[in-house]
Coordinates of C-alpha atoms in Angstrom, one line a residue:
M1 CA 3.1 -9.5 -2.5
L2 CA 0.5 -11.9 -1.0
S3 CA 0.4 -15.3 -2.6
D4 CA -1.8 -16.8 0.2
T5 CA -4.1 -18.7 -2.1
V6 CA -2.9 -22.2 -2.3
G7 CA -3.8 -25.1 0.0
N8 CA -6.4 -27.8 0.5
S9 CA -6.2 -28.8 4.1
Y10 CA -8.9 -26.7 5.7
K11 CA -12.1 -28.2 6.9
T12 CA -15.5 -26.9 5.7
E13 CA -16.3 -25.6 9.2
P14 CA -14.7 -22.3 10.2
H15 CA -11.9 -22.5 12.8
P16 CA -12.1 -20.2 15.8
E17 CA -9.3 -18.1 14.3
D18 CA -11.2 -17.7 11.1
R19 CA -13.9 -15.7 12.9
V20 CA -11.1 -13.5 14.2
Y21 CA -9.7 -13.0 10.7
A22 CA -13.2 -12.2 9.4
G23 CA -13.7 -9.7 12.3
V24 CA -10.3 -8.0 11.6
F25 CA -10.9 -7.7 7.9
G26 CA -14.4 -6.4 8.7
C27 CA -13.0 -3.7 11.0
I28 CA -10.5 -2.7 8.4
M29 CA -13.2 -2.4 5.8
V30 CA -15.6 -0.4 8.1
I31 CA -12.8 2.0 9.1
G32 CA -10.8 2.2 5.9
L33 CA -13.7 2.6 3.4
P34 CA -15.1 5.9 4.8
L35 CA -11.7 7.3 5.7
N36 CA -10.2 6.7 2.3
A37 CA -13.4 7.7 0.4
A38 CA -13.6 11.0 2.4
S39 CA -9.9 11.6 2.0
L40 CA -10.2 11.1 -1.8
W41 CA -13.1 13.5 -1.9
I42 CA -11.3 16.1 0.1
L43 CA -8.1 15.8 -2.0
L44 CA -10.0 16.1 -5.3
R45 CA -12.2 19.0 -4.1
R46 CA -9.9 21.0 -1.8
H47 CA -6.4 20.3 -3.3
S48 CA -5.2 20.9 -6.9
L49 CA -3.9 18.0 -8.9
Q50 CA -1.3 20.4 -10.2
S51 CA 0.7 19.6 -7.0
P52 CA 2.8 16.4 -7.4
N53 CA 2.2 15.6 -3.7
A54 CA -1.6 15.7 -4.2
V55 CA -1.3 13.5 -7.3
L56 CA 0.6 10.9 -5.3
M57 CA -1.9 11.1 -2.4
V58 CA -4.9 10.6 -4.7
S59 CA -3.2 7.6 -6.3
L60 CA -2.5 6.2 -2.8
A61 CA -6.2 6.7 -1.8
V62 CA -7.4 4.9 -5.0
S63 CA -5.0 2.1 -4.3
D64 CA -6.3 1.7 -0.7
L65 CA -9.9 1.7 -1.9
L66 CA -9.1 -1.1 -4.4
V67 CA -7.6 -3.1 -1.6
I68 CA -10.8 -2.5 0.5
I69 CA -13.0 -3.7 -2.4
S70 CA -11.3 -7.1 -2.2
L71 CA -12.0 -7.5 1.5
P72 CA -15.8 -8.5 1.5
M73 CA -15.0 -11.9 -0.2
R74 CA -12.2 -12.5 2.3
I75 CA -14.6 -11.8 5.2
Y76 CA -17.2 -14.1 3.7
F77 CA -14.6 -16.9 3.2
H78 CA -13.2 -16.7 6.7
A79 CA -16.7 -16.5 8.2
T80 CA -18.1 -19.5 6.4
R81 CA -15.0 -21.4 5.2
R82 CA -16.6 -21.5 1.7
W83 CA -15.7 -19.9 -1.6
P84 CA -18.8 -19.5 -3.7
L85 CA -17.0 -18.4 -6.9
S86 CA -14.6 -20.0 -9.3
N87 CA -10.9 -20.6 -8.8
M88 CA -10.2 -17.9 -11.4
A89 CA -12.2 -15.5 -9.3
C90 CA -10.2 -16.4 -6.3
L91 CA -7.0 -15.8 -8.2
I92 CA -8.2 -12.4 -9.5
I93 CA -9.4 -11.2 -6.1
T94 CA -6.2 -12.3 -4.4
M95 CA -4.1 -10.5 -7.1
L96 CA -6.3 -7.3 -6.7
F97 CA -5.5 -7.4 -3.0
R98 CA -1.8 -8.1 -3.5
N99 CA -1.2 -5.7 -6.3
N100 CA -2.7 -2.7 -4.6
L101 CA -0.7 -3.3 -1.5
W102 CA 2.3 -3.2 -3.8
S103 CA 1.1 0.0 -5.4
S104 CA 0.6 1.5 -1.9
A105 CA 4.2 0.6 -1.0
F106 CA 5.4 2.3 -4.2
F107 CA 3.3 5.4 -3.7
I108 CA 4.4 5.8 -0.1
T109 CA 8.1 5.6 -1.3
F110 CA 7.4 8.2 -4.0
I111 CA 5.8 10.5 -1.3
S112 CA 9.0 10.1 0.8
V113 CA 11.2 11.0 -2.2
D114 CA 8.9 13.9 -3.1
R115 CA 9.2 15.3 0.4
L116 CA 13.0 14.8 0.4
L117 CA 13.3 16.8 -2.8
A118 CA 11.0 19.6 -1.5
V119 CA 12.9 20.0 1.8
V120 CA 16.5 19.2 0.9
Y121 CA 16.6 20.4 -2.8
P122 CA 13.7 22.8 -3.1
L123 CA 15.2 24.9 -6.0
R124 CA 17.1 22.2 -8.0
S125 CA 14.1 19.8 -7.9
R126 CA 11.4 22.2 -9.2
H127 CA 11.7 20.8 -12.8
L128 CA 11.3 17.3 -11.4
R129 CA 8.5 17.9 -9.0
T130 CA 5.7 18.5 -11.5
S131 CA 2.2 17.0 -11.7
S132 CA 3.1 15.7 -15.1
N133 CA 6.0 13.6 -13.7
A134 CA 3.8 12.5 -10.8
W135 CA 1.2 11.2 -13.2
K136 CA 3.9 9.4 -15.2
G137 CA 5.2 7.9 -12.1
A138 CA 1.8 6.7 -11.0
A139 CA 1.2 5.2 -14.5
V140 CA 4.5 3.3 -14.3
V141 CA 3.6 1.9 -10.8
W142 CA 0.2 0.6 -12.1
L143 CA 1.9 -0.9 -15.2
F144 CA 4.5 -2.6 -13.0
V145 CA 2.1 -4.2 -10.6
L146 CA 0.0 -5.5 -13.6
I147 CA 3.1 -7.1 -15.1
M148 CA 3.8 -8.7 -11.8
N149 CA 0.6 -10.7 -12.3
V150 CA 1.9 -12.5 -15.3
P151 CA 3.8 -15.3 -13.3
G152 CA 0.7 -15.9 -11.3
F153 CA -1.5 -16.4 -14.3
M154 CA 1.1 -18.5 -16.0
D155 CA 1.2 -20.8 -13.0
L156 CA -2.5 -21.7 -13.0
K157 CA -1.8 -25.4 -12.4
H158 CA -1.8 -24.7 -8.6
F159 CA -5.5 -23.8 -8.9
K160 CA -6.7 -26.8 -10.8
N161 CA -7.3 -29.1 -7.8
R162 CA -8.8 -26.4 -5.6
N163 CA -12.3 -26.7 -4.0
N164 CA -14.7 -24.3 -2.4
T165 CA -13.0 -24.4 1.0
T166 CA -9.5 -23.5 0.2
C167 CA -9.5 -20.1 -1.6
F168 CA -7.6 -18.1 1.0
G169 CA -6.1 -21.0 2.9
P170 CA -2.4 -21.2 3.7
L171 CA 0.2 -22.2 1.1
D172 CA 1.1 -25.9 1.0
S173 CA 4.0 -25.4 -1.5
M174 CA 5.4 -23.0 -4.0
S175 CA 6.6 -23.6 -7.6
A176 CA 10.1 -22.5 -8.7
T177 CA 8.5 -19.5 -10.5
Q178 CA 6.6 -18.4 -7.3
S179 CA 9.7 -18.7 -5.2
A180 CA 11.7 -16.6 -7.7
V181 CA 8.9 -13.9 -7.6
I182 CA 8.8 -14.0 -3.8
Y183 CA 12.5 -13.4 -3.5
F184 CA 12.4 -10.6 -6.1
Q185 CA 9.6 -9.0 -4.2
M186 CA 11.5 -9.3 -0.9
A187 CA 14.5 -7.5 -2.4
L188 CA 12.2 -4.8 -3.8
I189 CA 10.5 -4.3 -0.4
V190 CA 13.9 -4.0 1.4
T191 CA 15.1 -1.6 -1.3
M192 CA 12.0 0.7 -0.8
L193 CA 12.4 0.5 3.0
A194 CA 16.1 1.6 2.5
V195 CA 15.0 4.5 0.4
N196 CA 12.5 5.6 3.0
I197 CA 15.1 5.3 5.7
I198 CA 17.6 7.4 3.7
C199 CA 15.0 10.0 3.0
T200 CA 14.1 10.2 6.7
V201 CA 17.7 10.7 7.7
M202 CA 18.4 13.3 5.1
V203 CA 15.3 15.4 5.8
S204 CA 15.9 15.1 9.6
W205 CA 19.5 16.3 9.2
T206 CA 18.4 19.2 7.0
L207 CA 15.7 20.4 9.3
C208 CA 18.1 20.3 12.3
N209 CA 21.3 21.6 10.7
R210 CA 20.1 24.0 7.9
P211 CA 17.2 26.0 9.5
S212 CA 17.7 28.9 7.0
D213 CA 17.1 26.6 4.1
T214 CA 13.9 25.3 5.6
A215 CA 12.4 28.5 6.9
K216 CA 9.5 28.4 4.5
I217 CA 8.3 25.0 5.8
N218 CA 5.4 25.9 8.1
N219 CA 5.1 22.8 10.1
K220 CA 8.3 20.8 10.5
V221 CA 6.8 18.4 13.0
N222 CA 4.2 17.3 10.4
V223 CA 7.0 16.8 7.8
M224 CA 8.8 14.4 10.2
L225 CA 5.5 12.7 11.1
I226 CA 5.1 11.8 7.4
F227 CA 8.4 10.0 7.3
A228 CA 7.7 8.3 10.7
M229 CA 4.4 7.1 9.3
N230 CA 6.0 5.8 6.1
L231 CA 8.6 3.8 8.2
V232 CA 5.8 2.4 10.4
L233 CA 3.8 1.3 7.4
F234 CA 6.8 -0.5 5.9
T235 CA 8.0 -2.2 9.1
I236 CA 4.6 -3.2 10.4
C237 CA 2.4 -3.7 7.3
F238 CA 4.6 -4.5 4.3
L239 CA 7.8 -6.2 5.5
P240 CA 6.4 -8.9 7.9
V241 CA 4.2 -10.6 5.3
Q242 CA 7.0 -10.6 2.8
I243 CA 9.3 -12.1 5.3
G244 CA 6.7 -14.7 6.0
L245 CA 6.5 -15.7 2.4
A246 CA 10.2 -15.7 1.8
T247 CA 10.8 -17.9 4.9
K248 CA 7.8 -20.1 4.0
S249 CA 6.1 -19.5 7.3
F250 CA 2.8 -20.4 5.7
A251 CA 1.0 -21.4 8.8
H252 CA 1.3 -17.8 10.2
L253 CA 0.7 -16.0 6.9
T254 CA -3.0 -15.1 7.3
P255 CA -2.4 -12.9 10.5
L256 CA 0.4 -11.2 8.5
V257 CA -2.0 -10.6 5.7
C258 CA -4.4 -9.0 8.2
L259 CA -1.6 -6.8 9.4
A260 CA -0.7 -5.8 5.9
A261 CA -4.3 -4.7 5.2
V262 CA -4.2 -2.3 8.2
N263 CA -2.3 0.1 6.0
C264 CA -5.6 1.1 4.5
C265 CA -6.6 2.6 7.8
L266 CA -3.2 4.3 8.5
D267 CA -2.7 5.9 5.1
P268 CA -5.2 8.7 5.7
L269 CA -2.9 10.0 8.4
L270 CA -0.4 10.8 5.7
Y271 CA -2.9 13.0 3.9
Y272 CA -3.5 15.0 7.0
F273 CA 0.2 15.4 7.9
S274 CA 1.1 16.3 4.3
F275 CA -0.7 19.5 4.4
D276 CA -0.6 22.3 7.0
S277 CA -4.4 22.3 6.7
F278 CA -6.0 19.3 5.1
W279 CA -9.1 21.5 4.3
K280 CA -7.2 24.2 2.4
K281 CA -8.6 25.5 -0.8
K282 CA -7.0 24.5 -4.1
E283 CA -5.1 27.7 -4.7
D284 CA -3.4 27.4 -1.3
A285 CA -2.6 23.8 -1.9
I286 CA -0.8 24.7 -5.1
K287 CA 1.5 27.0 -3.2
E288 CA 2.1 24.4 -0.5
G289 CA 2.7 21.7 -3.1
E290 CA 5.7 23.6 -4.3
M291 CA 7.3 23.0 -0.9

């Protein structure tokens, strides 16, 4: 999603905005790391992975932690305007950041679809909403984001003339391959946003117009908060940076990358709203995961 790694126009001294970017990434890491680590620990210890919802939440938490792992080098780069490692290391760290934002978008969409099936089609979807299918879906997501790396590694010529001051600098240009990938990613993001909107509308309609069918749902407010959070994450974190790439607004790309990384701090709210009690024991979580 984030191909913000080409350019050679930055000076060696940090610009004032670079220190802002370093501070933003630092805050995201300081807040997101303990939140996601604690969330992952609670999900694994207190909730059974026999619930498809819990499987997707664990996958999302792992995805967020992988994004956070890539932040220290971004912080160092923006604070010093120097890249101490090789160009290949820059490419790998950029792709780690980019790929796991993509996986977050997929897992958030899967969570919306899972909640849709649980609320709107609780009986007919029982054979679909299994932990086995959730694990298969997670495996497909990770495989897909890895495949999306192939064009980047095949286009290494854009990294040959790089120096130690331009790793995360703005794009100067894009190859035809990069442009095609960006447009494909834009279509994919819009499609996932549309899926989240449809899920939100259908669940909202069901909760309002079929109360007898949703009587077993303990906290309908939390259900709607999940969908509201998903839409916020897409419209604020994922969509703007993709629009920036598609419209070649490279000069303003880094602030959008900062905005995209904020999802690591917001995702833990999904874990809390997804369960009536985030601290429930495993046996209770299994029963809840059926809803």
